[in-house]
Amino acid sequence: MMISSTTPRSGNIPLILLGSERVQNLDPTLEYPYAFSTCNAQGIPIVETVSLHAENSQKSIALWLPTPLLPIAEQPERSLTIVWAYSSWGIGNGTIHDPTFQVILRSRPSRPAGSAMRFTSKAEQVFQLSTEVAAPNPSAFFDHWVTTIEGIKGAGELAPHGEDFQCYLRVKLPARASGSPTSIRWQIHGLAVDQW
């Protein structure tokens, strides 16, 4: 879905998991994603990870976002807010890499329309609409954390008009940095856009 109106949009958006890196096991039947869509005890949709305590590198997931079109000069207050939590926290003598968040735009060639005989471009392109924002490193377990990304560019600033856009939030998941953490499970509880 693409927001085509020039009217600023604000509010919560659905948690749609577009993709998750997968655990590589010797037996392909045991392969499963690092993150999956589920519900909490109250039936509220969330995205949750498998246990990450033994992962030495940060794996990525992608969550759908509506595509912002207006340039940042016309929409300077545009922001994305992420509500997240650790559902299991056993650091012990270890340390972890913090999760990071970044808004990404994927631009794919549009199909020819009408009498057009060519695609608008020959290759898929990927653009960064925001800087990569690191979540705070908690010193203890808390129910919820909130991270906000600001200064998000519009698709029209970077990609040719007529392209098919797909915007998403790339999340680099927590991972072991040192020592021997015993349990790290992580969740996203909500996404909200402002002045989108």
PDB file of C-alpha atoms in Angstrom, residues 39-164:
ATOM      1  CA  CYS A  39      -0.018 -12.764  19.811  1.00  0.00           C
ATOM      2  CA  ASN A  40       0.545 -12.022  23.476  1.00  0.00           C
ATOM      3  CA  ALA A  41      -1.643 -13.424  26.268  1.00  0.00           C
ATOM      4  CA  GLN A  42      -4.233 -10.688  25.656  1.00  0.00           C
ATOM      5  CA  GLY A  43      -4.498 -11.599  21.983  1.00  0.00           C
ATOM      6  CA  ILE A  44      -2.637  -8.484  20.813  1.00  0.00           C
ATOM      7  CA  PRO A  45      -0.497  -9.045  17.703  1.00  0.00           C
ATOM      8  CA  ILE A  46       3.262  -8.798  18.233  1.00  0.00           C
ATOM      9  CA  VAL A  47       6.429  -9.895  16.451  1.00  0.00           C
ATOM     10  CA  GLU A  48       8.683 -12.110  18.564  1.00  0.00           C
ATOM     11  CA  THR A  49      12.119 -13.605  18.037  1.00  0.00           C
ATOM     12  CA  VAL A  50      13.565 -16.981  18.853  1.00  0.00           C
ATOM     13  CA  SER A  51      16.204 -16.970  21.597  1.00  0.00           C
ATOM     14  CA  LEU A  52      19.172 -14.891  20.441  1.00  0.00           C
ATOM     15  CA  HIS A  53      21.622 -15.507  23.291  1.00  0.00           C
ATOM     16  CA  ALA A  54      23.956 -17.701  21.217  1.00  0.00           C
ATOM     17  CA  GLU A  55      23.925 -15.543  18.055  1.00  0.00           C
ATOM     18  CA  ASN A  56      27.257 -13.828  17.417  1.00  0.00           C
ATOM     19  CA  SER A  57      26.029 -11.555  14.619  1.00  0.00           C
ATOM     20  CA  GLN A  58      22.917  -9.432  14.351  1.00  0.00           C
ATOM     21  CA  LYS A  59      20.236 -10.929  12.108  1.00  0.00           C
ATOM     22  CA  SER A  60      17.728  -8.754  10.257  1.00  0.00           C
ATOM     23  CA  ILE A  61      13.966  -8.674   9.926  1.00  0.00           C
ATOM     24  CA  ALA A  62      11.826  -6.401   7.726  1.00  0.00           C
ATOM     25  CA  LEU A  63       8.491  -4.868   8.783  1.00  0.00           C
ATOM     26  CA  TRP A  64       6.150  -3.204   6.283  1.00  0.00           C
ATOM     27  CA  LEU A  65       5.791   0.588   6.288  1.00  0.00           C
ATOM     28  CA  PRO A  66       3.637   2.841   4.120  1.00  0.00           C
ATOM     29  CA  THR A  67       5.777   4.684   1.586  1.00  0.00           C
ATOM     30  CA  PRO A  68       6.404   8.362   2.433  1.00  0.00           C
ATOM     31  CA  LEU A  69       6.376  10.381  -0.787  1.00  0.00           C
ATOM     32  CA  LEU A  70       6.826  14.049   0.112  1.00  0.00           C
ATOM     33  CA  PRO A  71      10.387  15.371   0.429  1.00  0.00           C
ATOM     34  CA  ILE A  72      11.667  16.018   3.913  1.00  0.00           C
ATOM     35  CA  ALA A  73      11.650  19.778   3.226  1.00  0.00           C
ATOM     36  CA  GLU A  74       7.852  19.618   2.949  1.00  0.00           C
ATOM     37  CA  GLN A  75       7.407  17.146   5.822  1.00  0.00           C
ATOM     38  CA  PRO A  76      10.196  17.934   8.330  1.00  0.00           C
ATOM     39  CA  GLU A  77       8.309  16.505  11.321  1.00  0.00           C
ATOM     40  CA  ARG A  78       7.948  13.030   9.805  1.00  0.00           C
ATOM     41  CA  SER A  79       8.808  10.306  12.324  1.00  0.00           C
ATOM     42  CA  LEU A  80       8.397   6.620  13.133  1.00  0.00           C
ATOM     43  CA  THR A  81       7.970   5.292  16.675  1.00  0.00           C
ATOM     44  CA  ILE A  82       8.748   1.686  17.609  1.00  0.00           C
ATOM     45  CA  VAL A  83       7.526   0.049  20.840  1.00  0.00           C
ATOM     46  CA  TRP A  84       9.630  -2.978  21.767  1.00  0.00           C
ATOM     47  CA  ALA A  85      10.510  -5.192  24.707  1.00  0.00           C
ATOM     48  CA  TYR A  86      12.703  -8.030  25.881  1.00  0.00           C
ATOM     49  CA  SER A  87      10.412 -10.959  26.698  1.00  0.00           C
ATOM     50  CA  SER A  88      13.321 -12.914  28.173  1.00  0.00           C
ATOM     51  CA  TRP A  89      16.436 -11.364  29.663  1.00  0.00           C
ATOM     52  CA  GLY A  90      19.304 -13.447  31.018  1.00  0.00           C
ATOM     53  CA  ILE A  91      22.573 -11.609  30.472  1.00  0.00           C
ATOM     54  CA  GLY A  92      24.653 -13.200  33.243  1.00  0.00           C
ATOM     55  CA  ASN A  93      28.298 -12.314  32.653  1.00  0.00           C
ATOM     56  CA  GLY A  94      27.699 -11.423  29.007  1.00  0.00           C
ATOM     57  CA  THR A  95      27.014  -8.315  26.959  1.00  0.00           C
ATOM     58  CA  ILE A  96      24.834  -7.882  23.891  1.00  0.00           C
ATOM     59  CA  HIS A  97      24.673  -5.822  20.726  1.00  0.00           C
ATOM     60  CA  ASP A  98      21.750  -3.392  20.840  1.00  0.00           C
ATOM     61  CA  PRO A  99      18.981  -3.690  18.247  1.00  0.00           C
ATOM     62  CA  THR A 100      19.028  -1.042  15.520  1.00  0.00           C
ATOM     63  CA  PHE A 101      16.291   0.410  13.302  1.00  0.00           C
ATOM     64  CA  GLN A 102      16.407   1.950   9.819  1.00  0.00           C
ATOM     65  CA  VAL A 103      13.768   2.963   7.251  1.00  0.00           C
ATOM     66  CA  ILE A 104      14.562   1.452   3.850  1.00  0.00           C
ATOM     67  CA  LEU A 105      12.991   2.019   0.422  1.00  0.00           C
ATOM     68  CA  ARG A 106      13.053  -0.668  -2.228  1.00  0.00           C
ATOM     69  CA  SER A 107      12.433   0.591  -5.743  1.00  0.00           C
ATOM     70  CA  ARG A 108      11.463  -1.936  -8.368  1.00  0.00           C
ATOM     71  CA  PRO A 109      10.853  -1.400 -12.089  1.00  0.00           C
ATOM     72  CA  SER A 110       7.203  -0.651 -12.796  1.00  0.00           C
ATOM     73  CA  ARG A 111       5.328  -2.730 -15.285  1.00  0.00           C
ATOM     74  CA  PRO A 112       4.720  -1.047 -18.637  1.00  0.00           C
ATOM     75  CA  ALA A 113       1.434   0.847 -18.690  1.00  0.00           C
ATOM     76  CA  GLY A 114      -0.745   1.680 -21.669  1.00  0.00           C
ATOM     77  CA  SER A 115       1.295   1.933 -24.830  1.00  0.00           C
ATOM     78  CA  ALA A 116       4.630   1.918 -22.990  1.00  0.00           C
ATOM     79  CA  MET A 117       6.928  -0.859 -24.114  1.00  0.00           C
ATOM     80  CA  ARG A 118       9.659  -0.515 -21.511  1.00  0.00           C
ATOM     81  CA  PHE A 119       9.994  -0.753 -17.755  1.00  0.00           C
ATOM     82  CA  THR A 120      10.836   2.522 -16.011  1.00  0.00           C
ATOM     83  CA  SER A 121      14.262   1.193 -14.990  1.00  0.00           C
ATOM     84  CA  LYS A 122      16.250  -1.945 -15.522  1.00  0.00           C
ATOM     85  CA  ALA A 123      17.202  -2.922 -11.998  1.00  0.00           C
ATOM     86  CA  GLU A 124      15.947  -2.940  -8.457  1.00  0.00           C
ATOM     87  CA  GLN A 125      17.453  -0.282  -6.200  1.00  0.00           C
ATOM     88  CA  VAL A 126      17.594   0.120  -2.420  1.00  0.00           C
ATOM     89  CA  PHE A 127      17.709   3.495  -0.654  1.00  0.00           C
ATOM     90  CA  GLN A 128      18.141   4.491   2.974  1.00  0.00           C
ATOM     91  CA  LEU A 129      15.373   6.899   3.997  1.00  0.00           C
ATOM     92  CA  SER A 130      16.776   7.348   7.511  1.00  0.00           C
ATOM     93  CA  THR A 131      19.951   6.921   9.478  1.00  0.00           C
ATOM     94  CA  GLU A 132      20.393   3.721  11.465  1.00  0.00           C
ATOM     95  CA  VAL A 133      19.171   4.335  15.020  1.00  0.00           C
ATOM     96  CA  ALA A 134      20.418   2.192  17.902  1.00  0.00           C
ATOM     97  CA  ALA A 135      18.089   1.290  20.733  1.00  0.00           C
ATOM     98  CA  PRO A 136      19.328   2.055  24.260  1.00  0.00           C
ATOM     99  CA  ASN A 137      21.273  -0.696  25.987  1.00  0.00           C
ATOM    100  CA  PRO A 138      19.140  -1.561  29.019  1.00  0.00           C
ATOM    101  CA  SER A 139      20.901  -2.302  32.280  1.00  0.00           C
ATOM    102  CA  ALA A 140      18.008  -4.457  33.451  1.00  0.00           C
ATOM    103  CA  PHE A 141      14.760  -5.987  32.248  1.00  0.00           C
ATOM    104  CA  PHE A 142      11.877  -3.562  31.587  1.00  0.00           C
ATOM    105  CA  ASP A 143       8.440  -4.169  30.102  1.00  0.00           C
ATOM    106  CA  HIS A 144       8.601  -1.718  27.207  1.00  0.00           C
ATOM    107  CA  TRP A 145      10.977   0.625  25.438  1.00  0.00           C
ATOM    108  CA  VAL A 146      10.203   3.301  22.835  1.00  0.00           C
ATOM    109  CA  THR A 147      12.560   4.343  20.034  1.00  0.00           C
ATOM    110  CA  THR A 148      11.769   7.149  17.574  1.00  0.00           C
ATOM    111  CA  ILE A 149      13.339   7.725  14.152  1.00  0.00           C
ATOM    112  CA  GLU A 150      13.228  11.287  12.806  1.00  0.00           C
ATOM    113  CA  GLY A 151      14.525  13.004   9.683  1.00  0.00           C
ATOM    114  CA  ILE A 152      12.980  10.439   7.329  1.00  0.00           C
ATOM    115  CA  LYS A 153      13.277  11.269   3.622  1.00  0.00           C
ATOM    116  CA  GLY A 154      10.516  10.906   1.056  1.00  0.00           C
ATOM    117  CA  ALA A 155      10.647   8.386  -1.788  1.00  0.00           C
ATOM    118  CA  GLY A 156      10.413  11.092  -4.455  1.00  0.00           C
ATOM    119  CA  GLU A 157      13.737  12.553  -3.331  1.00  0.00           C
ATOM    120  CA  LEU A 158      15.687   9.414  -4.168  1.00  0.00           C
ATOM    121  CA  ALA A 159      13.884   7.262  -6.709  1.00  0.00           C
ATOM    122  CA  PRO A 160      12.479   8.059 -10.176  1.00  0.00           C
ATOM    123  CA  HIS A 161       8.758   8.729 -10.438  1.00  0.00           C
ATOM    124  CA  GLY A 162       6.816   5.798 -11.815  1.00  0.00           C
ATOM    125  CA  GLU A 163       8.755   3.218  -9.847  1.00  0.00           C
ATOM    126  CA  ASP A 164       7.000   0.615  -7.707  1.00  0.00           C
TER     127      ASP A 164
END
